[in-house]
PDB file of C-alpha atoms in Angstrom:
ATOM      1  CA  MET A 216      11.724  25.490  12.013  1.00  0.00           C
ATOM      2  CA  HIS A 217       8.606  24.349  13.850  1.00  0.00           C
ATOM      3  CA  VAL A 218       7.664  20.552  12.438  1.00  0.00           C
ATOM      4  CA  ALA A 219       5.270  19.487  15.413  1.00  0.00           C
ATOM      5  CA  ARG A 220       2.099  21.226  16.126  1.00  0.00           C
ATOM      6  CA  HIS A 221       1.770  20.151  19.722  1.00  0.00           C
ATOM      7  CA  GLY A 222       4.891  20.200  21.878  1.00  0.00           C
ATOM      8  CA  GLY A 223       8.395  21.609  21.623  1.00  0.00           C
ATOM      9  CA  GLY A 224      11.778  20.660  21.332  1.00  0.00           C
ATOM     10  CA  TRP A 225      13.487  18.001  18.998  1.00  0.00           C
ATOM     11  CA  ARG A 226      11.650  15.055  20.999  1.00  0.00           C
ATOM     12  CA  GLY A 227       8.496  16.763  20.069  1.00  0.00           C
ATOM     13  CA  ASP A 228       9.410  16.937  16.499  1.00  0.00           C
ATOM     14  CA  VAL A 229      10.620  13.197  16.303  1.00  0.00           C
ATOM     15  CA  ALA A 230       7.387  12.046  17.875  1.00  0.00           C
ATOM     16  CA  ALA A 231       5.272  14.205  15.414  1.00  0.00           C
ATOM     17  CA  LEU A 232       7.560  12.554  12.282  1.00  0.00           C
ATOM     18  CA  ALA A 233       7.301   9.181  13.945  1.00  0.00           C
ATOM     19  CA  SER A 234       3.464   9.410  14.173  1.00  0.00           C
ATOM     20  CA  GLN A 235       3.283   9.391  10.296  1.00  0.00           C
ATOM     21  CA  VAL A 236       4.325   5.286  10.109  1.00  0.00           C
ATOM     22  CA  HIS A 237       1.161   3.887  10.243  1.00  0.00           C
ATOM     23  CA  PRO A 238       1.913   0.328  10.726  1.00  0.00           C
ATOM     24  CA  VAL A 239      -1.015  -1.461   9.575  1.00  0.00           C
ATOM     25  CA  PHE A 240      -1.048   0.075   6.137  1.00  0.00           C
ATOM     26  CA  MET A 241       2.733   0.170   6.091  1.00  0.00           C
ATOM     27  CA  LEU A 242       3.761  -3.459   6.466  1.00  0.00           C
ATOM     28  CA  PRO A 243       1.943  -4.748   3.399  1.00  0.00           C
ATOM     29  CA  PRO A 244       4.111  -2.960   0.478  1.00  0.00           C
ATOM     30  CA  LEU A 245       7.132  -3.870   2.892  1.00  0.00           C
ATOM     31  CA  ALA A 246       6.068  -7.512   3.108  1.00  0.00           C
ATOM     32  CA  ALA A 247       5.217  -7.347  -0.670  1.00  0.00           C
ATOM     33  CA  SER A 248       8.744  -6.142  -1.629  1.00  0.00           C
ATOM     34  CA  GLY A 249      10.339  -8.969   0.904  1.00  0.00           C
ATOM     35  CA  PHE A 250       7.782 -11.484  -0.839  1.00  0.00           C
ATOM     36  CA  GLY A 251       9.143 -10.578  -4.278  1.00  0.00           C
ATOM     37  CA  ALA A 252      12.796 -11.501  -3.021  1.00  0.00           C
ATOM     38  CA  VAL A 253      11.475 -14.786  -1.797  1.00  0.00           C
ATOM     39  CA  LEU A 254       9.761 -15.633  -5.211  1.00  0.00           C
ATOM     40  CA  ALA A 255      13.313 -14.674  -6.971  1.00  0.00           C
ATOM     41  CA  GLY A 256      14.906 -17.637  -4.856  1.00  0.00           C
ATOM     42  CA  GLU A 257      18.325 -16.924  -3.836  1.00  0.00           C
ATOM     43  CA  PHE A 258      18.713 -13.144  -3.370  1.00  0.00           C
ATOM     44  CA  ASP A 259      20.918 -10.499  -2.091  1.00  0.00           C
ATOM     45  CA  LEU A 260      19.911  -9.531   1.023  1.00  0.00           C
ATOM     46  CA  GLY A 261      21.524  -5.745   0.558  1.00  0.00           C
ATOM     47  CA  VAL A 262      19.483  -5.083  -2.461  1.00  0.00           C
ATOM     48  CA  ALA A 263      16.236  -6.421  -0.759  1.00  0.00           C
ATOM     49  CA  ALA A 264      17.191  -3.827   1.970  1.00  0.00           C
ATOM     50  CA  VAL A 265      17.296  -0.873  -0.318  1.00  0.00           C
ATOM     51  CA  HIS A 266      14.358  -1.824  -2.410  1.00  0.00           C
ATOM     52  CA  LEU A 267      12.348  -2.369   0.887  1.00  0.00           C
ATOM     53  CA  SER A 268      13.646   1.226   2.331  1.00  0.00           C
ATOM     54  CA  ALA A 269      12.538   2.840  -0.888  1.00  0.00           C
ATOM     55  CA  MET A 270       9.095   1.336  -0.607  1.00  0.00           C
ATOM     56  CA  PHE A 271       8.898   2.660   3.005  1.00  0.00           C
ATOM     57  CA  PHE A 272       9.980   6.144   2.058  1.00  0.00           C
ATOM     58  CA  ALA A 273       7.276   5.886  -0.701  1.00  0.00           C
ATOM     59  CA  VAL A 274       4.588   4.690   1.647  1.00  0.00           C
ATOM     60  CA  TYR A 275       5.876   7.438   4.257  1.00  0.00           C
ATOM     61  CA  THR A 276       5.359  10.261   1.584  1.00  0.00           C
ATOM     62  CA  ALA A 277       1.747   9.050   0.857  1.00  0.00           C
ATOM     63  CA  HIS A 278       1.142   9.168   4.798  1.00  0.00           C
ATOM     64  CA  VAL A 279       2.474  12.907   5.464  1.00  0.00           C
ATOM     65  CA  LYS A 280       0.697  13.939   2.042  1.00  0.00           C
ATOM     66  CA  ASP A 281      -2.429  12.753   2.994  1.00  0.00           C
ATOM     67  CA  GLY A 282      -2.231  14.210   6.293  1.00  0.00           C
ATOM     68  CA  LEU A 283      -1.186  17.934   4.876  1.00  0.00           C
ATOM     69  CA  VAL A 284      -3.832  17.759   2.142  1.00  0.00           C
ATOM     70  CA  ASP A 285      -6.682  16.593   4.650  1.00  0.00           C
ATOM     71  CA  PHE A 286      -5.740  19.002   7.304  1.00  0.00           C
ATOM     72  CA  HIS A 287      -3.790  22.009   6.026  1.00  0.00           C
ATOM     73  CA  VAL A 288      -5.624  22.245   2.635  1.00  0.00           C
ATOM     74  CA  ARG A 289      -8.903  20.671   2.790  1.00  0.00           C
ATOM     75  CA  GLY A 290      -9.742  21.234   6.375  1.00  0.00           C
ATOM     76  CA  GLU A 291     -11.291  17.953   6.735  1.00  0.00           C
ATOM     77  CA  ASP A 292      -9.205  16.472   9.711  1.00  0.00           C
ATOM     78  CA  ASP A 293      -9.614  18.037  13.001  1.00  0.00           C
ATOM     79  CA  ASP A 294      -6.116  17.909  13.831  1.00  0.00           C
ATOM     80  CA  HIS A 295      -2.701  16.730  12.676  1.00  0.00           C
ATOM     81  CA  PRO A 296       0.526  16.426  14.500  1.00  0.00           C
ATOM     82  CA  LEU A 297       2.665  17.978  12.038  1.00  0.00           C
ATOM     83  CA  THR A 298       2.548  21.557  10.861  1.00  0.00           C
ATOM     84  CA  GLU A 299       2.517  22.461   7.016  1.00  0.00           C
ATOM     85  CA  ARG A 300       6.004  23.297   7.231  1.00  0.00           C
ATOM     86  CA  GLY A 301       6.748  19.888   8.937  1.00  0.00           C
ATOM     87  CA  CYS A 302       4.740  18.202   6.490  1.00  0.00           C
ATOM     88  CA  LEU A 303       6.582  19.815   3.535  1.00  0.00           C
ATOM     89  CA  THR A 304       9.713  19.089   5.134  1.00  0.00           C
ATOM     90  CA  ALA A 305       8.852  15.519   5.945  1.00  0.00           C
ATOM     91  CA  ILE A 306       7.711  14.924   2.067  1.00  0.00           C
ATOM     92  CA  ARG A 307      11.183  16.438   0.874  1.00  0.00           C
ATOM     93  CA  GLY A 308      13.076  14.317   3.102  1.00  0.00           C
ATOM     94  CA  ALA A 309      11.441  10.800   2.728  1.00  0.00           C
ATOM     95  CA  SER A 310      11.104  11.780  -1.255  1.00  0.00           C
ATOM     96  CA  ALA A 311      15.082  12.498  -1.153  1.00  0.00           C
ATOM     97  CA  ALA A 312      15.582   9.251   0.873  1.00  0.00           C
ATOM     98  CA  PHE A 313      13.383   7.149  -1.943  1.00  0.00           C
ATOM     99  CA  PHE A 314      15.205   8.767  -4.931  1.00  0.00           C
ATOM    100  CA  ALA A 315      18.636   7.878  -3.324  1.00  0.00           C
ATOM    101  CA  CYS A 316      17.613   4.144  -2.787  1.00  0.00           C
ATOM    102  CA  ALA A 317      16.152   4.465  -6.422  1.00  0.00           C
ATOM    103  CA  ALA A 318      19.360   5.694  -7.592  1.00  0.00           C
ATOM    104  CA  ALA A 319      21.436   2.791  -5.956  1.00  0.00           C
ATOM    105  CA  LEU A 320      18.837   0.369  -7.498  1.00  0.00           C
ATOM    106  CA  TRP A 321      19.695   1.936 -11.079  1.00  0.00           C
ATOM    107  CA  TRP A 322      23.545   1.427 -10.221  1.00  0.00           C
ATOM    108  CA  ALA A 323      23.155  -2.004  -8.981  1.00  0.00           C
ATOM    109  CA  VAL A 324      20.602  -3.696 -11.069  1.00  0.00           C
ATOM    110  CA  GLY A 325      20.069  -1.405 -14.075  1.00  0.00           C
ATOM    111  CA  ALA A 326      17.879   1.513 -15.721  1.00  0.00           C
ATOM    112  CA  GLY A 327      15.057  -1.421 -16.040  1.00  0.00           C
ATOM    113  CA  ALA A 328      14.775  -1.197 -12.238  1.00  0.00           C
ATOM    114  CA  LEU A 329      13.312   2.303 -12.363  1.00  0.00           C
ATOM    115  CA  LEU A 330      10.175   1.481 -14.288  1.00  0.00           C
ATOM    116  CA  LEU A 331       8.997  -0.897 -11.477  1.00  0.00           C
ATOM    117  CA  VAL A 332      10.371   1.400  -8.230  1.00  0.00           C
ATOM    118  CA  LEU A 333       9.152   4.746  -9.370  1.00  0.00           C
ATOM    119  CA  PRO A 334       5.287   4.042  -9.481  1.00  0.00           C
ATOM    120  CA  PRO A 335       4.852   3.410  -6.020  1.00  0.00           C
ATOM    121  CA  TRP A 336       6.434   6.967  -5.284  1.00  0.00           C
ATOM    122  CA  LEU A 337       4.290   8.385  -7.980  1.00  0.00           C
ATOM    123  CA  ILE A 338       1.316   6.950  -6.652  1.00  0.00           C
ATOM    124  CA  ALA A 339       1.954   7.805  -2.821  1.00  0.00           C
ATOM    125  CA  TYR A 340       2.953  11.400  -3.800  1.00  0.00           C
ATOM    126  CA  HIS A 341      -0.166  11.880  -5.910  1.00  0.00           C
ATOM    127  CA  HIS A 342      -2.941  10.060  -3.924  1.00  0.00           C
ATOM    128  CA  ALA A 343      -3.971  13.338  -2.555  1.00  0.00           C
ATOM    129  CA  PRO A 344      -5.269  15.278  -3.802  1.00  0.00           C
ATOM    130  CA  GLN A 345      -5.006  13.946  -7.407  1.00  0.00           C
ATOM    131  CA  LEU A 346      -6.333  10.439  -7.310  1.00  0.00           C
ATOM    132  CA  ASP A 347      -8.197  10.188  -3.791  1.00  0.00           C
ATOM    133  CA  THR A 348     -11.474  11.680  -5.239  1.00  0.00           C
ATOM    134  CA  ASN A 349     -12.029   9.344  -8.342  1.00  0.00           C
ATOM    135  CA  PRO A 350     -13.757   5.890  -7.385  1.00  0.00           C
ATOM    136  CA  VAL A 351     -11.472   3.826  -9.767  1.00  0.00           C
ATOM    137  CA  THR A 352      -8.073   5.625  -8.390  1.00  0.00           C
ATOM    138  CA  THR A 353      -9.056   5.524  -4.694  1.00  0.00           C
ATOM    139  CA  THR A 354      -9.618   1.910  -4.683  1.00  0.00           C
ATOM    140  CA  THR A 355      -6.862   0.664  -6.881  1.00  0.00           C
ATOM    141  CA  GLY A 356      -4.117   3.223  -5.963  1.00  0.00           C
ATOM    142  CA  TYR A 357      -2.772   1.532  -2.655  1.00  0.00           C
ATOM    143  CA  PRO A 358      -3.171  -1.868  -3.806  1.00  0.00           C
ATOM    144  CA  LEU A 359      -1.427  -0.892  -7.305  1.00  0.00           C
ATOM    145  CA  GLY A 360       1.658   0.356  -5.270  1.00  0.00           C
ATOM    146  CA  ILE A 361       1.700  -3.165  -3.116  1.00  0.00           C
ATOM    147  CA  ALA A 362       1.633  -4.987  -6.834  1.00  0.00           C
ATOM    148  CA  PHE A 363       4.600  -2.589  -7.817  1.00  0.00           C
ATOM    149  CA  SER A 364       6.377  -3.351  -4.632  1.00  0.00           C
ATOM    150  CA  LEU A 365       6.156  -7.027  -5.162  1.00  0.00           C
ATOM    151  CA  LEU A 366       7.248  -7.184  -8.709  1.00  0.00           C
ATOM    152  CA  GLY A 367      10.076  -4.301  -7.663  1.00  0.00           C
ATOM    153  CA  GLY A 368      11.282  -6.823  -5.194  1.00  0.00           C
ATOM    154  CA  TYR A 369      11.451  -9.644  -7.445  1.00  0.00           C
ATOM    155  CA  TYR A 370      12.899  -7.445 -10.412  1.00  0.00           C
ATOM    156  CA  VAL A 371      15.944  -6.051  -8.642  1.00  0.00           C
ATOM    157  CA  GLN A 372      16.873  -9.445  -7.905  1.00  0.00           C
ATOM    158  CA  THR A 373      16.669 -10.970 -11.191  1.00  0.00           C
ATOM    159  CA  GLY A 374      16.732  -8.591 -13.335  1.00  0.00           C
ATOM    160  CA  ALA A 375      13.585  -9.731 -15.221  1.00  0.00           C
ATOM    161  CA  LEU A 376       9.899 -10.620 -14.598  1.00  0.00           C
ATOM    162  CA  GLY A 377       8.287 -13.912 -14.622  1.00  0.00           C
ATOM    163  CA  VAL A 378       4.887 -15.323 -14.888  1.00  0.00           C
ATOM    164  CA  ARG A 379       4.704 -16.313 -11.080  1.00  0.00           C
ATOM    165  CA  PRO A 380       5.430 -12.639  -9.869  1.00  0.00           C
ATOM    166  CA  LEU A 381       2.995 -11.358 -12.358  1.00  0.00           C
ATOM    167  CA  ALA A 382       0.420 -13.661 -11.224  1.00  0.00           C
ATOM    168  CA  PHE A 383       1.010 -13.046  -7.479  1.00  0.00           C
ATOM    169  CA  ALA A 384       0.695  -9.016  -8.108  1.00  0.00           C
ATOM    170  CA  ALA A 385      -2.449  -9.583  -9.866  1.00  0.00           C
ATOM    171  CA  VAL A 386      -4.281 -11.643  -7.178  1.00  0.00           C
ATOM    172  CA  LEU A 387      -3.017  -9.215  -4.636  1.00  0.00           C
ATOM    173  CA  LEU A 388      -4.161  -6.201  -6.402  1.00  0.00           C
ATOM    174  CA  VAL A 389      -7.704  -7.716  -7.161  1.00  0.00           C
ATOM    175  CA  LEU A 390      -7.854  -8.875  -3.387  1.00  0.00           C
ATOM    176  CA  LEU A 391      -6.972  -5.749  -1.817  1.00  0.00           C
ATOM    177  CA  ALA A 392      -8.819  -3.558  -4.248  1.00  0.00           C
ATOM    178  CA  GLY A 393     -11.858  -5.597  -2.403  1.00  0.00           C
ATOM    179  CA  VAL A 394     -10.455  -4.651   1.011  1.00  0.00           C
ATOM    180  CA  LYS A 395      -9.997  -1.033   0.105  1.00  0.00           C
ATOM    181  CA  VAL A 396     -13.759  -0.673  -1.003  1.00  0.00           C
ATOM    182  CA  VAL A 397     -14.883  -1.979   2.652  1.00  0.00           C
ATOM    183  CA  ASP A 398     -11.956   0.542   3.996  1.00  0.00           C
ATOM    184  CA  ASP A 399     -13.659   3.710   2.072  1.00  0.00           C
ATOM    185  CA  SER A 400     -17.307   2.738   3.374  1.00  0.00           C
ATOM    186  CA  GLN A 401     -16.283   3.616   6.911  1.00  0.00           C
ATOM    187  CA  ASP A 402     -16.366   7.376   5.538  1.00  0.00           C
ATOM    188  CA  TYR A 403     -19.505   7.083   3.522  1.00  0.00           C
ATOM    189  CA  ASP A 404     -21.584   9.751   5.348  1.00  0.00           C
ATOM    190  CA  TYR A 405     -18.571  12.159   5.519  1.00  0.00           C
ATOM    191  CA  ASP A 406     -16.970  11.586   1.825  1.00  0.00           C
ATOM    192  CA  ARG A 407     -20.896  11.829   0.634  1.00  0.00           C
ATOM    193  CA  SER A 408     -21.261  15.192   2.114  1.00  0.00           C
ATOM    194  CA  ILE A 409     -18.047  16.601   0.341  1.00  0.00           C
ATOM    195  CA  GLY A 410     -18.677  15.038  -2.901  1.00  0.00           C
ATOM    196  CA  LYS A 411     -15.736  12.691  -2.737  1.00  0.00           C
ATOM    197  CA  HIS A 412     -16.672   9.978  -5.080  1.00  0.00           C
ATOM    198  CA  THR A 413     -15.645   6.644  -3.560  1.00  0.00           C
ATOM    199  CA  VAL A 414     -17.203   3.157  -4.656  1.00  0.00           C
ATOM    200  CA  ALA A 415     -19.836   3.726  -1.701  1.00  0.00           C
ATOM    201  CA  VAL A 416     -20.779   7.062  -2.657  1.00  0.00           C
ATOM    202  CA  VAL A 417     -21.428   6.099  -6.261  1.00  0.00           C
ATOM    203  CA  LEU A 418     -23.032   2.645  -5.520  1.00  0.00           C
ATOM    204  CA  GLY A 419     -24.380   3.080  -2.005  1.00  0.00           C
ATOM    205  CA  GLU A 420     -23.107   1.027   0.972  1.00  0.00           C
ATOM    206  CA  GLN A 421     -24.593  -2.203  -0.157  1.00  0.00           C
ATOM    207  CA  GLY A 422     -23.490  -2.288  -3.190  1.00  0.00           C
ATOM    208  CA  ALA A 423     -19.842  -1.177  -2.503  1.00  0.00           C
ATOM    209  CA  ARG A 424     -19.920  -4.344  -0.112  1.00  0.00           C
ATOM    210  CA  ARG A 425     -20.842  -6.797  -3.103  1.00  0.00           C
ATOM    211  CA  VAL A 426     -18.422  -5.054  -4.992  1.00  0.00           C
ATOM    212  CA  ALA A 427     -15.493  -5.926  -2.403  1.00  0.00           C
ATOM    213  CA  PHE A 428     -16.370  -9.301  -1.871  1.00  0.00           C
ATOM    214  CA  ALA A 429     -16.740 -10.016  -5.903  1.00  0.00           C
ATOM    215  CA  LEU A 430     -13.456  -8.873  -5.886  1.00  0.00           C
ATOM    216  CA  MET A 431     -12.007 -10.652  -3.095  1.00  0.00           C
ATOM    217  CA  GLY A 432     -13.865 -13.724  -4.329  1.00  0.00           C
ATOM    218  CA  ALA A 433     -12.153 -13.317  -7.639  1.00  0.00           C
ATOM    219  CA  ALA A 434      -8.748 -13.249  -6.106  1.00  0.00           C
ATOM    220  CA  MET A 435      -9.578 -16.405  -4.376  1.00  0.00           C
ATOM    221  CA  VAL A 436     -10.568 -17.889  -7.720  1.00  0.00           C
ATOM    222  CA  GLY A 437      -7.539 -16.461  -9.244  1.00  0.00           C
ATOM    223  CA  VAL A 438      -5.369 -18.500  -6.455  1.00  0.00           C
ATOM    224  CA  VAL A 439      -7.114 -22.002  -7.380  1.00  0.00           C
ATOM    225  CA  ALA A 440      -6.716 -21.138 -11.064  1.00  0.00           C
ATOM    226  CA  PHE A 441      -3.277 -20.287 -10.744  1.00  0.00           C
ATOM    227  CA  VAL A 442      -2.572 -23.607  -8.746  1.00  0.00           C
ATOM    228  CA  ALA A 443      -4.632 -25.683 -11.590  1.00  0.00           C
ATOM    229  CA  PHE A 444      -2.165 -24.034 -14.001  1.00  0.00           C
ATOM    230  CA  ALA A 445       1.114 -25.108 -11.662  1.00  0.00           C
ATOM    231  CA  VAL A 446       1.737 -21.470 -11.545  1.00  0.00           C
ATOM    232  CA  PHE A 447       1.469 -21.402  -7.692  1.00  0.00           C
ATOM    233  CA  PRO A 448       2.486 -24.283  -5.437  1.00  0.00           C
ATOM    234  CA  PRO A 449      -0.616 -26.533  -4.377  1.00  0.00           C
ATOM    235  CA  SER A 450      -0.532 -25.248  -0.765  1.00  0.00           C
ATOM    236  CA  ALA A 451      -1.228 -21.838  -1.856  1.00  0.00           C
ATOM    237  CA  VAL A 452      -4.876 -21.925  -1.759  1.00  0.00           C
ATOM    238  CA  ALA A 453      -6.523 -19.722   0.972  1.00  0.00           C
ATOM    239  CA  ALA A 454      -9.820 -17.874   1.714  1.00  0.00           C
ATOM    240  CA  PHE A 455     -11.518 -15.601   4.420  1.00  0.00           C
ATOM    241  CA  ALA A 456     -14.470 -13.704   4.645  1.00  0.00           C
ATOM    242  CA  ALA A 457     -16.144 -11.359   6.807  1.00  0.00           C
ATOM    243  CA  ARG A 458     -19.691 -10.008   7.915  1.00  0.00           C
ATOM    244  CA  ALA A 459     -19.232  -6.768  10.311  1.00  0.00           C
ATOM    245  CA  ASP A 460     -19.839  -3.180   9.781  1.00  0.00           C
ATOM    246  CA  PRO A 461     -16.976  -1.128   7.686  1.00  0.00           C
ATOM    247  CA  GLU A 462     -14.874  -0.266  10.522  1.00  0.00           C
ATOM    248  CA  ILE A 463     -14.554  -4.026  12.014  1.00  0.00           C
ATOM    249  CA  ALA A 464     -14.426  -5.541   8.550  1.00  0.00           C
ATOM    250  CA  THR A 465     -11.451  -3.555   7.589  1.00  0.00           C
ATOM    251  CA  MET A 466      -9.527  -4.540  10.445  1.00  0.00           C
ATOM    252  CA  LEU A 467     -10.293  -8.091   9.599  1.00  0.00           C
ATOM    253  CA  LEU A 468      -9.662  -7.823   6.182  1.00  0.00           C
ATOM    254  CA  VAL A 469      -6.403  -6.150   6.445  1.00  0.00           C
ATOM    255  CA  ARG A 470      -5.119  -8.300   8.784  1.00  0.00           C
ATOM    256  CA  GLY A 471      -6.487 -11.299   6.861  1.00  0.00           C
ATOM    257  CA  CYS A 472      -4.404 -10.050   3.984  1.00  0.00           C
ATOM    258  CA  TYR A 473      -1.451 -10.325   6.431  1.00  0.00           C
ATOM    259  CA  VAL A 474      -2.287 -14.042   6.844  1.00  0.00           C
ATOM    260  CA  PHE A 475      -2.944 -14.792   3.461  1.00  0.00           C
ATOM    261  CA  LEU A 476       0.275 -13.178   2.350  1.00  0.00           C
ATOM    262  CA  ALA A 477       2.079 -15.161   4.999  1.00  0.00           C
ATOM    263  CA  VAL A 478       0.550 -18.544   3.452  1.00  0.00           C
ATOM    264  CA  LEU A 479       1.708 -17.257   0.356  1.00  0.00           C
ATOM    265  CA  VAL A 480       5.148 -16.888   1.307  1.00  0.00           C
ATOM    266  CA  ALA A 481       5.297 -20.197   3.052  1.00  0.00           C
ATOM    267  CA  ALA A 482       3.834 -21.901  -0.059  1.00  0.00           C
ATOM    268  CA  VAL A 483       6.349 -20.552  -2.241  1.00  0.00           C
ATOM    269  CA  TRP A 484       9.357 -21.301   0.314  1.00  0.00           C
ATOM    270  CA  PHE A 485       8.835 -24.511   1.284  1.00  0.00           C
ATOM    271  CA  GLN A 486       6.530 -26.145  -1.194  1.00  0.00           C
ATOM    272  CA  PRO A 487       5.227 -28.607   1.478  1.00  0.00           C
ATOM    273  CA  LEU A 488       2.755 -30.398  -1.276  1.00  0.00           C
ATOM    274  CA  ALA A 489       5.090 -30.116  -4.271  1.00  0.00           C
TER     275      ALA A 489
END
């Protein structure tokens, strides 16, 4: 079976499969899973590792499916490291691993865990071609998956949800939706040429940027509000902004979200101002 389009042998196949691990977009869902466990207080490391693994396989499925559709189906990309059969094999393998993790969580925690564990995989699998052409689902799919990752990471530790994880998930959803609007603006010309309706295509580049900063501003206001109502610890207040072209802005904002999430984790774990 040919998996890699370039190079032969098992080394070429492994390299092609490994190329679908994109750290910049893989880390936030995994970090959110870990953050959910931290929010739970004392947590079972084994259960946390299983949930984190499930989120990894869900995001990996999304990356491979996206490449399959963009290169082998739509012909949008110039190249892809996996053959069509290789993509399908990787999707099936990652999905099987995801459902094995989900089954383990069902056994360890209960059927309720599946309600928060399954949505990230459903979003990942259906991102392309079902969800990535509508401005709403294109913008909210990835952030919604991260929000569910956080909630799932918390639930599998406690068997219940609380106000604090729901608040954190809401802030991350709104914040990352703003970042996603900026990210999609990188492909404005191409998306417009093929009729792909991202926020930038629908509202124009300047309109999309206004929407993006409004969403990120709302997220920051939400943090302050949750601190005021004692949902977040006082040290959770943070803010950032960027004025750059879409590509540079995306890099700054995504990495800024890493710092933002790290500050939230530190605030919850240590509560230095409490």
